Short mmCIF file of N, CA and C and ligand atoms in Angstrom, two decimals:
data_model
loop_
_atom_site.label_atom_id
_atom_site.label_comp_id
_atom_site.label_asym_id
_atom_site.label_seq_id
_atom_site.Cartn_x
_atom_site.Cartn_y
_atom_site.Cartn_z
N MET A 1306 -5.91 18.89 -9.13
CA MET A 1306 -5.01 18.44 -8.01
C MET A 1306 -4.69 16.93 -8.13
N THR A 1307 -3.53 16.56 -7.78
CA THR A 1307 -3.05 15.16 -7.91
C THR A 1307 -3.90 14.36 -6.92
N SER A 1308 -4.35 13.22 -7.25
CA SER A 1308 -5.25 12.40 -6.44
C SER A 1308 -4.61 10.95 -6.19
N ILE A 1309 -4.34 10.47 -5.10
CA ILE A 1309 -3.70 9.21 -4.88
C ILE A 1309 -4.60 8.34 -4.18
N LEU A 1310 -4.69 7.22 -4.44
CA LEU A 1310 -5.36 6.10 -3.77
C LEU A 1310 -4.39 5.31 -2.87
N ILE A 1311 -4.64 5.36 -1.55
CA ILE A 1311 -3.85 4.50 -0.66
C ILE A 1311 -4.62 3.29 -0.19
N LEU A 1312 -4.20 2.20 -0.63
CA LEU A 1312 -4.92 0.89 -0.50
C LEU A 1312 -4.24 -0.08 0.46
N ASN A 1313 -4.98 -0.48 1.47
CA ASN A 1313 -4.40 -1.37 2.54
C ASN A 1313 -5.20 -2.73 2.47
N GLY A 1314 -4.40 -3.73 2.48
CA GLY A 1314 -5.08 -5.22 2.21
C GLY A 1314 -5.32 -5.79 3.57
N PRO A 1315 -5.33 -7.13 3.53
CA PRO A 1315 -5.77 -8.05 4.65
C PRO A 1315 -5.10 -7.80 6.10
N ASN A 1316 -5.89 -7.76 6.95
CA ASN A 1316 -5.31 -7.78 8.45
C ASN A 1316 -4.67 -6.32 8.89
N LEU A 1317 -4.65 -5.37 7.88
CA LEU A 1317 -3.91 -4.10 8.30
C LEU A 1317 -4.92 -3.36 9.08
N ASN A 1318 -6.26 -3.69 9.18
CA ASN A 1318 -7.12 -3.16 10.16
C ASN A 1318 -6.84 -3.36 11.43
N LEU A 1319 -6.00 -4.39 11.78
CA LEU A 1319 -5.60 -4.73 13.10
C LEU A 1319 -4.30 -4.07 13.60
N LEU A 1320 -3.72 -3.36 12.81
CA LEU A 1320 -2.46 -2.59 13.22
C LEU A 1320 -2.73 -2.00 14.54
N GLY A 1321 -1.75 -1.96 15.38
CA GLY A 1321 -1.62 -1.52 16.77
C GLY A 1321 -1.64 -2.53 17.65
N THR A 1322 -2.42 -3.67 17.33
CA THR A 1322 -2.59 -4.76 18.24
C THR A 1322 -1.85 -6.01 17.54
N ARG A 1323 -1.77 -6.00 16.27
CA ARG A 1323 -1.35 -7.25 15.57
C ARG A 1323 0.30 -7.19 15.59
N GLN A 1324 0.78 -8.16 16.26
CA GLN A 1324 2.23 -8.47 16.22
C GLN A 1324 3.00 -7.03 16.26
N PRO A 1325 2.80 -6.23 17.37
CA PRO A 1325 3.44 -5.00 17.43
C PRO A 1325 4.93 -5.06 17.35
N GLU A 1326 5.53 -6.17 17.66
CA GLU A 1326 7.01 -6.34 17.60
C GLU A 1326 7.47 -6.31 16.17
N VAL A 1327 6.54 -6.66 15.24
CA VAL A 1327 6.85 -6.68 13.74
C VAL A 1327 6.30 -5.30 13.13
N TYR A 1328 5.10 -4.95 13.45
CA TYR A 1328 4.39 -3.93 12.67
C TYR A 1328 4.29 -2.54 13.46
N GLY A 1329 4.74 -2.56 14.70
CA GLY A 1329 4.73 -1.39 15.66
C GLY A 1329 3.40 -1.06 16.24
N GLN A 1330 3.25 -0.07 17.01
CA GLN A 1330 2.11 0.16 17.86
C GLN A 1330 1.05 1.21 17.13
N THR A 1331 1.46 1.67 16.02
CA THR A 1331 0.62 2.61 15.30
C THR A 1331 -0.57 1.92 14.73
N THR A 1332 -1.74 2.57 14.93
CA THR A 1332 -3.04 2.02 14.31
C THR A 1332 -3.09 2.52 12.95
N LEU A 1333 -4.03 1.75 12.13
CA LEU A 1333 -4.40 2.15 10.80
C LEU A 1333 -5.06 3.76 10.79
N ALA A 1334 -5.65 3.89 11.73
CA ALA A 1334 -6.24 5.36 11.91
C ALA A 1334 -5.14 6.38 12.21
N ASP A 1335 -4.10 5.97 12.90
CA ASP A 1335 -2.91 7.02 13.17
C ASP A 1335 -2.21 7.10 11.76
N ILE A 1336 -2.11 6.13 10.96
CA ILE A 1336 -1.47 6.30 9.77
C ILE A 1336 -2.41 6.93 8.55
N GLN A 1337 -3.55 6.84 8.70
CA GLN A 1337 -4.56 7.61 7.82
C GLN A 1337 -4.31 9.07 8.18
N ALA A 1338 -4.18 9.40 9.52
CA ALA A 1338 -3.99 10.85 9.88
C ALA A 1338 -2.62 11.43 9.37
N LEU A 1339 -1.63 10.51 9.56
CA LEU A 1339 -0.26 10.86 9.10
C LEU A 1339 -0.29 11.17 7.55
N CYS A 1340 -1.09 10.33 6.81
CA CYS A 1340 -1.17 10.61 5.38
C CYS A 1340 -1.84 11.80 5.02
N ALA A 1341 -2.97 12.10 5.85
CA ALA A 1341 -3.79 13.35 5.57
C ALA A 1341 -2.89 14.54 5.77
N GLU A 1342 -2.02 14.54 6.91
CA GLU A 1342 -1.11 15.67 6.99
C GLU A 1342 -0.17 15.76 5.92
N THR A 1343 0.48 14.73 5.42
CA THR A 1343 1.35 14.84 4.24
C THR A 1343 0.62 15.44 2.98
N ALA A 1344 -0.50 14.82 2.85
CA ALA A 1344 -1.17 15.31 1.62
C ALA A 1344 -1.56 16.80 1.75
N LYS A 1345 -1.99 17.30 2.88
CA LYS A 1345 -2.23 18.68 3.15
C LYS A 1345 -1.05 19.48 2.82
N GLU A 1346 0.21 19.11 3.39
CA GLU A 1346 1.42 19.77 3.09
C GLU A 1346 1.89 19.77 1.62
N LEU A 1347 1.57 18.75 0.97
CA LEU A 1347 1.95 18.70 -0.48
C LEU A 1347 0.93 19.30 -1.36
N GLY A 1348 -0.35 19.56 -0.96
CA GLY A 1348 -1.42 20.04 -1.70
C GLY A 1348 -1.92 18.96 -2.72
N CYS A 1349 -2.09 17.62 -2.16
CA CYS A 1349 -2.55 16.70 -3.06
C CYS A 1349 -3.88 15.98 -2.36
N ASP A 1350 -4.51 15.28 -3.07
CA ASP A 1350 -5.77 14.59 -2.59
C ASP A 1350 -5.53 13.20 -2.25
N ILE A 1351 -5.93 12.61 -1.16
CA ILE A 1351 -5.77 11.24 -0.99
C ILE A 1351 -7.08 10.57 -0.55
N THR A 1352 -7.26 9.36 -1.00
CA THR A 1352 -8.42 8.41 -0.56
C THR A 1352 -7.62 7.20 0.19
N PHE A 1353 -8.11 7.04 1.43
CA PHE A 1353 -7.43 6.01 2.21
C PHE A 1353 -8.44 4.74 2.37
N GLU A 1354 -8.07 3.54 1.93
CA GLU A 1354 -8.98 2.45 2.03
C GLU A 1354 -8.26 1.19 2.63
N GLN A 1355 -9.12 0.38 3.28
CA GLN A 1355 -8.59 -0.94 3.74
C GLN A 1355 -9.79 -1.90 3.41
N ASN A 1356 -9.19 -2.90 2.91
CA ASN A 1356 -10.19 -4.19 2.74
C ASN A 1356 -9.44 -5.57 2.86
N ASN A 1357 -10.24 -6.48 3.39
CA ASN A 1357 -9.67 -7.83 3.68
C ASN A 1357 -9.79 -8.71 2.46
N SER A 1358 -10.62 -8.31 1.52
CA SER A 1358 -10.97 -9.33 0.29
C SER A 1358 -10.08 -8.86 -0.76
N GLU A 1359 -9.69 -9.91 -1.55
CA GLU A 1359 -8.82 -9.75 -2.74
C GLU A 1359 -9.70 -9.03 -3.80
N GLY A 1360 -10.99 -9.51 -3.99
CA GLY A 1360 -11.80 -9.09 -5.05
C GLY A 1360 -12.22 -7.56 -4.82
N ALA A 1361 -12.50 -7.24 -3.51
CA ALA A 1361 -12.77 -5.72 -3.27
C ALA A 1361 -11.75 -5.01 -3.52
N LEU A 1362 -10.37 -5.38 -3.20
CA LEU A 1362 -9.23 -4.63 -3.60
C LEU A 1362 -9.15 -4.46 -5.15
N ILE A 1363 -9.34 -5.41 -5.76
CA ILE A 1363 -9.38 -5.46 -7.26
C ILE A 1363 -10.37 -4.50 -7.78
N ASP A 1364 -11.56 -4.57 -7.17
CA ASP A 1364 -12.59 -3.45 -7.69
C ASP A 1364 -12.16 -2.09 -7.51
N LEU A 1365 -11.55 -1.82 -6.33
CA LEU A 1365 -11.02 -0.44 -5.94
C LEU A 1365 -10.01 0.03 -6.94
N ILE A 1366 -9.01 -1.08 -7.34
CA ILE A 1366 -8.02 -0.64 -8.31
C ILE A 1366 -8.60 -0.33 -9.63
N HIS A 1367 -9.55 -1.16 -10.07
CA HIS A 1367 -10.32 -0.70 -11.31
C HIS A 1367 -10.96 0.62 -11.29
N ALA A 1368 -11.69 0.90 -10.21
CA ALA A 1368 -12.40 2.12 -10.13
C ALA A 1368 -11.39 3.34 -10.13
N ALA A 1369 -10.14 3.10 -9.55
CA ALA A 1369 -9.26 4.23 -9.57
C ALA A 1369 -8.81 4.81 -10.90
N ARG A 1370 -8.98 3.92 -11.81
CA ARG A 1370 -8.56 4.44 -13.21
C ARG A 1370 -9.40 5.73 -13.56
N GLU A 1371 -10.46 5.80 -13.14
CA GLU A 1371 -11.36 7.01 -13.46
C GLU A 1371 -11.22 8.13 -12.57
N THR A 1372 -10.56 7.86 -11.22
CA THR A 1372 -10.64 8.88 -10.29
C THR A 1372 -9.30 9.24 -9.63
N HIS A 1373 -8.21 8.51 -9.86
CA HIS A 1373 -6.95 8.84 -9.20
C HIS A 1373 -5.80 8.78 -10.26
N ASP A 1374 -4.71 9.48 -10.04
CA ASP A 1374 -3.56 9.63 -10.78
C ASP A 1374 -2.64 8.38 -10.33
N GLY A 1375 -2.66 7.80 -9.29
CA GLY A 1375 -1.57 6.84 -8.79
C GLY A 1375 -2.16 6.06 -7.59
N ILE A 1376 -1.49 4.98 -7.31
CA ILE A 1376 -1.74 4.07 -6.24
C ILE A 1376 -0.67 3.80 -5.35
N ILE A 1377 -0.99 3.80 -4.03
CA ILE A 1377 0.07 3.30 -2.94
C ILE A 1377 -0.56 2.12 -2.42
N LEU A 1378 0.16 0.94 -2.61
CA LEU A 1378 -0.60 -0.35 -2.19
C LEU A 1378 0.21 -1.06 -1.19
N ASN A 1379 -0.32 -1.37 0.03
CA ASN A 1379 0.23 -2.32 0.91
C ASN A 1379 -0.83 -3.50 0.81
N ALA A 1380 -0.43 -4.46 0.06
CA ALA A 1380 -1.31 -5.58 -0.30
C ALA A 1380 -1.20 -6.62 0.97
N GLY A 1381 -0.56 -6.45 1.87
CA GLY A 1381 -0.48 -7.32 2.90
C GLY A 1381 -0.03 -8.78 2.35
N ALA A 1382 -0.53 -9.86 2.85
CA ALA A 1382 -0.13 -11.14 2.53
C ALA A 1382 -0.45 -11.49 0.99
N TYR A 1383 -1.47 -10.75 0.34
CA TYR A 1383 -1.70 -10.87 -0.99
C TYR A 1383 -0.54 -10.47 -2.01
N THR A 1384 0.29 -9.74 -1.36
CA THR A 1384 1.56 -9.37 -2.16
C THR A 1384 2.30 -10.60 -2.60
N HIS A 1385 2.26 -11.56 -1.81
CA HIS A 1385 3.06 -12.83 -1.95
C HIS A 1385 2.29 -14.00 -2.87
N THR A 1386 1.07 -13.65 -3.01
CA THR A 1386 0.25 -14.70 -3.68
C THR A 1386 -0.67 -14.22 -4.88
N SER A 1387 -0.88 -13.05 -5.04
CA SER A 1387 -2.10 -12.62 -5.88
C SER A 1387 -1.57 -12.17 -7.27
N VAL A 1388 -1.77 -12.98 -8.17
CA VAL A 1388 -1.58 -12.75 -9.57
C VAL A 1388 -2.66 -11.79 -10.01
N ALA A 1389 -3.82 -11.95 -9.50
CA ALA A 1389 -4.91 -11.17 -9.80
C ALA A 1389 -4.84 -9.70 -9.49
N LEU A 1390 -4.20 -9.49 -8.37
CA LEU A 1390 -3.93 -8.02 -7.95
C LEU A 1390 -2.84 -7.43 -8.88
N MET A 1391 -1.80 -8.19 -9.17
CA MET A 1391 -0.79 -7.78 -10.13
C MET A 1391 -1.36 -7.47 -11.57
N ASP A 1392 -2.34 -8.36 -12.01
CA ASP A 1392 -3.07 -8.15 -13.22
C ASP A 1392 -4.00 -6.90 -13.20
N ALA A 1393 -4.59 -6.62 -12.08
CA ALA A 1393 -5.48 -5.43 -12.02
C ALA A 1393 -4.54 -4.18 -12.03
N LEU A 1394 -3.50 -4.16 -11.50
CA LEU A 1394 -2.56 -2.91 -11.51
C LEU A 1394 -1.99 -2.88 -12.95
N ALA A 1395 -1.70 -3.93 -13.60
CA ALA A 1395 -1.27 -3.72 -15.00
C ALA A 1395 -2.28 -3.30 -15.85
N SER A 1396 -3.58 -3.66 -15.64
CA SER A 1396 -4.65 -3.34 -16.53
C SER A 1396 -4.95 -1.87 -16.58
N VAL A 1397 -5.01 -1.37 -15.28
CA VAL A 1397 -5.27 0.17 -15.18
C VAL A 1397 -4.22 1.07 -15.48
N GLU A 1398 -2.93 0.64 -15.54
CA GLU A 1398 -1.79 1.36 -16.02
C GLU A 1398 -1.54 2.59 -15.20
N LEU A 1399 -1.97 2.53 -13.88
CA LEU A 1399 -1.70 3.72 -13.05
C LEU A 1399 -0.31 3.42 -12.35
N PRO A 1400 0.48 4.56 -12.07
CA PRO A 1400 1.80 4.22 -11.34
C PRO A 1400 1.36 3.90 -10.09
N CYS A 1401 2.19 2.74 -9.57
CA CYS A 1401 1.90 2.21 -8.16
C CYS A 1401 3.15 1.93 -7.37
N ILE A 1402 3.11 2.43 -6.10
CA ILE A 1402 4.24 2.25 -5.15
C ILE A 1402 3.80 1.04 -4.30
N GLU A 1403 4.47 0.03 -4.29
CA GLU A 1403 4.24 -1.09 -3.31
C GLU A 1403 4.80 -0.69 -2.00
N LEU A 1404 4.19 -0.96 -0.99
CA LEU A 1404 4.55 -0.45 0.49
C LEU A 1404 4.33 -1.65 1.38
N HIS A 1405 5.40 -1.68 2.22
CA HIS A 1405 5.21 -2.60 3.52
C HIS A 1405 5.71 -1.90 4.69
N LEU A 1406 5.15 -2.07 5.72
CA LEU A 1406 5.63 -1.58 7.13
C LEU A 1406 6.98 -2.33 7.44
N SER A 1407 7.03 -3.67 7.37
CA SER A 1407 8.13 -4.35 7.79
C SER A 1407 9.05 -4.61 6.39
N ASN A 1408 10.31 -4.98 6.73
CA ASN A 1408 11.26 -5.26 5.76
C ASN A 1408 11.07 -6.71 5.29
N ILE A 1409 10.16 -6.93 4.32
CA ILE A 1409 9.87 -8.28 3.89
C ILE A 1409 11.01 -9.08 3.40
N HIS A 1410 12.10 -8.54 3.11
CA HIS A 1410 13.27 -9.23 2.61
C HIS A 1410 14.10 -9.83 3.78
N ALA A 1411 13.89 -9.21 4.94
CA ALA A 1411 14.56 -9.70 6.07
C ALA A 1411 13.82 -10.68 7.05
N ARG A 1412 12.52 -11.17 6.38
CA ARG A 1412 11.71 -12.04 7.07
C ARG A 1412 11.71 -13.33 6.36
N GLU A 1413 10.56 -14.20 6.70
CA GLU A 1413 10.59 -15.58 6.12
C GLU A 1413 10.64 -15.57 4.50
N GLU A 1414 11.22 -16.57 4.12
CA GLU A 1414 11.48 -16.79 2.66
C GLU A 1414 10.34 -16.48 1.71
N PHE A 1415 9.05 -16.98 2.20
CA PHE A 1415 7.87 -16.82 1.29
C PHE A 1415 7.44 -15.37 1.11
N ARG A 1416 8.07 -14.46 2.15
CA ARG A 1416 7.67 -13.01 1.82
C ARG A 1416 8.62 -12.32 0.86
N HIS A 1417 9.71 -12.99 0.57
CA HIS A 1417 10.67 -12.35 -0.51
C HIS A 1417 10.08 -12.16 -1.89
N THR A 1418 9.11 -13.09 -2.22
CA THR A 1418 8.43 -13.04 -3.40
C THR A 1418 7.22 -11.97 -3.42
N SER A 1419 7.28 -11.10 -4.40
CA SER A 1419 6.25 -10.17 -4.60
C SER A 1419 5.69 -10.10 -6.02
N TYR A 1420 4.37 -10.37 -6.34
CA TYR A 1420 3.93 -10.18 -7.46
C TYR A 1420 3.69 -8.69 -7.74
N ILE A 1421 3.39 -7.86 -6.67
CA ILE A 1421 3.14 -6.53 -7.01
C ILE A 1421 4.39 -5.76 -7.44
N SER A 1422 5.51 -6.10 -6.94
CA SER A 1422 6.89 -5.59 -7.61
C SER A 1422 7.00 -5.54 -8.94
N LYS A 1423 6.43 -6.66 -9.62
CA LYS A 1423 6.59 -6.91 -11.04
C LYS A 1423 6.00 -5.71 -11.90
N VAL A 1424 5.05 -5.06 -11.17
CA VAL A 1424 4.19 -3.91 -11.96
C VAL A 1424 4.30 -2.59 -11.29
N ALA A 1425 5.17 -2.56 -10.15
CA ALA A 1425 5.26 -1.38 -9.37
C ALA A 1425 6.24 -0.39 -9.95
N LEU A 1426 6.04 1.02 -9.69
CA LEU A 1426 7.01 1.81 -10.16
C LEU A 1426 8.25 1.85 -9.06
N GLY A 1427 7.98 1.47 -7.76
CA GLY A 1427 8.96 1.34 -6.86
C GLY A 1427 8.39 0.63 -5.50
N VAL A 1428 9.39 0.40 -4.64
CA VAL A 1428 8.94 -0.33 -3.47
C VAL A 1428 9.51 0.42 -2.31
N ILE A 1429 8.73 0.59 -1.13
CA ILE A 1429 9.10 1.16 0.10
C ILE A 1429 8.92 0.07 1.23
N CYS A 1430 9.88 -0.36 1.93
CA CYS A 1430 9.62 -1.34 2.93
C CYS A 1430 10.46 -1.29 4.05
N GLY A 1431 10.06 -1.52 5.26
CA GLY A 1431 11.00 -1.54 6.47
C GLY A 1431 10.92 -0.37 7.33
N PHE A 1432 10.16 0.70 6.87
CA PHE A 1432 10.15 1.95 7.73
C PHE A 1432 8.94 2.12 8.50
N GLY A 1433 8.31 1.11 8.73
CA GLY A 1433 7.03 1.20 9.56
C GLY A 1433 6.03 2.18 9.07
N ALA A 1434 5.20 2.85 9.89
CA ALA A 1434 4.32 3.82 9.49
C ALA A 1434 4.85 4.93 8.73
N GLN A 1435 6.21 5.23 8.83
CA GLN A 1435 6.76 6.45 8.17
C GLN A 1435 6.91 6.11 6.63
N GLY A 1436 6.80 4.88 6.21
CA GLY A 1436 6.75 4.52 4.91
C GLY A 1436 5.72 5.06 4.15
N TYR A 1437 4.54 5.34 4.79
CA TYR A 1437 3.36 5.93 4.18
C TYR A 1437 3.65 7.44 3.70
N PRO A 1438 4.00 8.33 4.50
CA PRO A 1438 4.41 9.64 3.98
C PRO A 1438 5.54 9.63 2.91
N LEU A 1439 6.46 8.68 3.20
CA LEU A 1439 7.52 8.55 2.09
C LEU A 1439 6.96 8.26 0.71
N ALA A 1440 5.94 7.24 0.75
CA ALA A 1440 5.41 6.80 -0.52
C ALA A 1440 4.58 7.92 -1.12
N ILE A 1441 3.88 8.67 -0.39
CA ILE A 1441 3.19 10.01 -0.97
C ILE A 1441 3.99 10.80 -1.55
N ARG A 1442 5.17 11.23 -0.79
CA ARG A 1442 6.09 12.05 -1.43
C ARG A 1442 6.73 11.69 -2.70
N ALA A 1443 7.00 10.34 -2.58
CA ALA A 1443 7.62 9.70 -3.98
C ALA A 1443 6.63 9.73 -5.19
N LEU A 1444 5.36 9.38 -4.80
CA LEU A 1444 4.42 9.28 -5.93
C LEU A 1444 4.15 10.70 -6.35
N HIS A 1445 3.92 11.51 -5.48
CA HIS A 1445 3.68 12.96 -5.82
C HIS A 1445 4.70 13.51 -6.64
N GLY A 1446 5.88 13.34 -6.23
CA GLY A 1446 7.11 13.80 -7.06
C GLY A 1446 7.01 13.22 -8.45
N HIS A 1447 6.78 11.88 -8.47
CA HIS A 1447 6.77 11.12 -9.79
C HIS A 1447 5.71 11.79 -10.72
N LEU A 1448 4.54 12.12 -10.07
CA LEU A 1448 3.43 12.58 -10.88
C LEU A 1448 3.56 14.12 -11.34
N GLY A 1449 4.65 14.69 -10.65
CA GLY A 1449 4.87 16.06 -11.09
C GLY A 1449 3.86 17.05 -10.71
C1 DQA B 2493 3.13 -6.53 5.16
C2 DQA B 2493 4.12 -7.71 5.01
C3 DQA B 2493 3.39 -8.91 4.50
O1 DQA B 2493 4.17 -10.00 4.40
C4 DQA B 2493 2.39 -9.29 5.64
O2 DQA B 2493 1.48 -10.40 5.13
C5 DQA B 2493 1.37 -8.10 5.96
C6 DQA B 2493 2.00 -6.83 6.19
C7 DQA B 2493 3.80 -5.11 5.83
O3 DQA B 2493 3.28 -4.29 5.70
O4 DQA B 2493 4.95 -5.27 6.47
O5 DQA B 2493 0.21 -8.35 6.18
O6 DQA B 2493 2.52 -6.14 3.90
#
């Protein structure tokens, strides 16, 4: 069975209360439930994780090499700063979809740069919580 790691970075544990005008009112637990529904429909396996630390996210990416077929990553603000996360993704050579709730290109200039995009299979942004099921479908389709 196809196995996908869904990895959420810093501050995404606060979804629902964090800047709802930007990120919506959906909590991370709601998003996890949405992902579980989509995975059940497609018949694939998902692991859903959130961590605020760059090193912990890197460790999860490394571990995924042995356990998962692909990664969906909302790296939060590390998207715009982390060469280390980019290198981790390049090292494990798993297909990765970069995901954002907001349209980062319509926001502040510093959010227009993404280190993750440089190694991602594709990018989904601006669709709020619905981006997660979209990303699962896209990655599942890619993995065949
Ligand atoms: C985000 C966009 C990032 O710029 C921001 O730092 C986040 C969330 C999003 O999902 O829209 O933490 O990744």
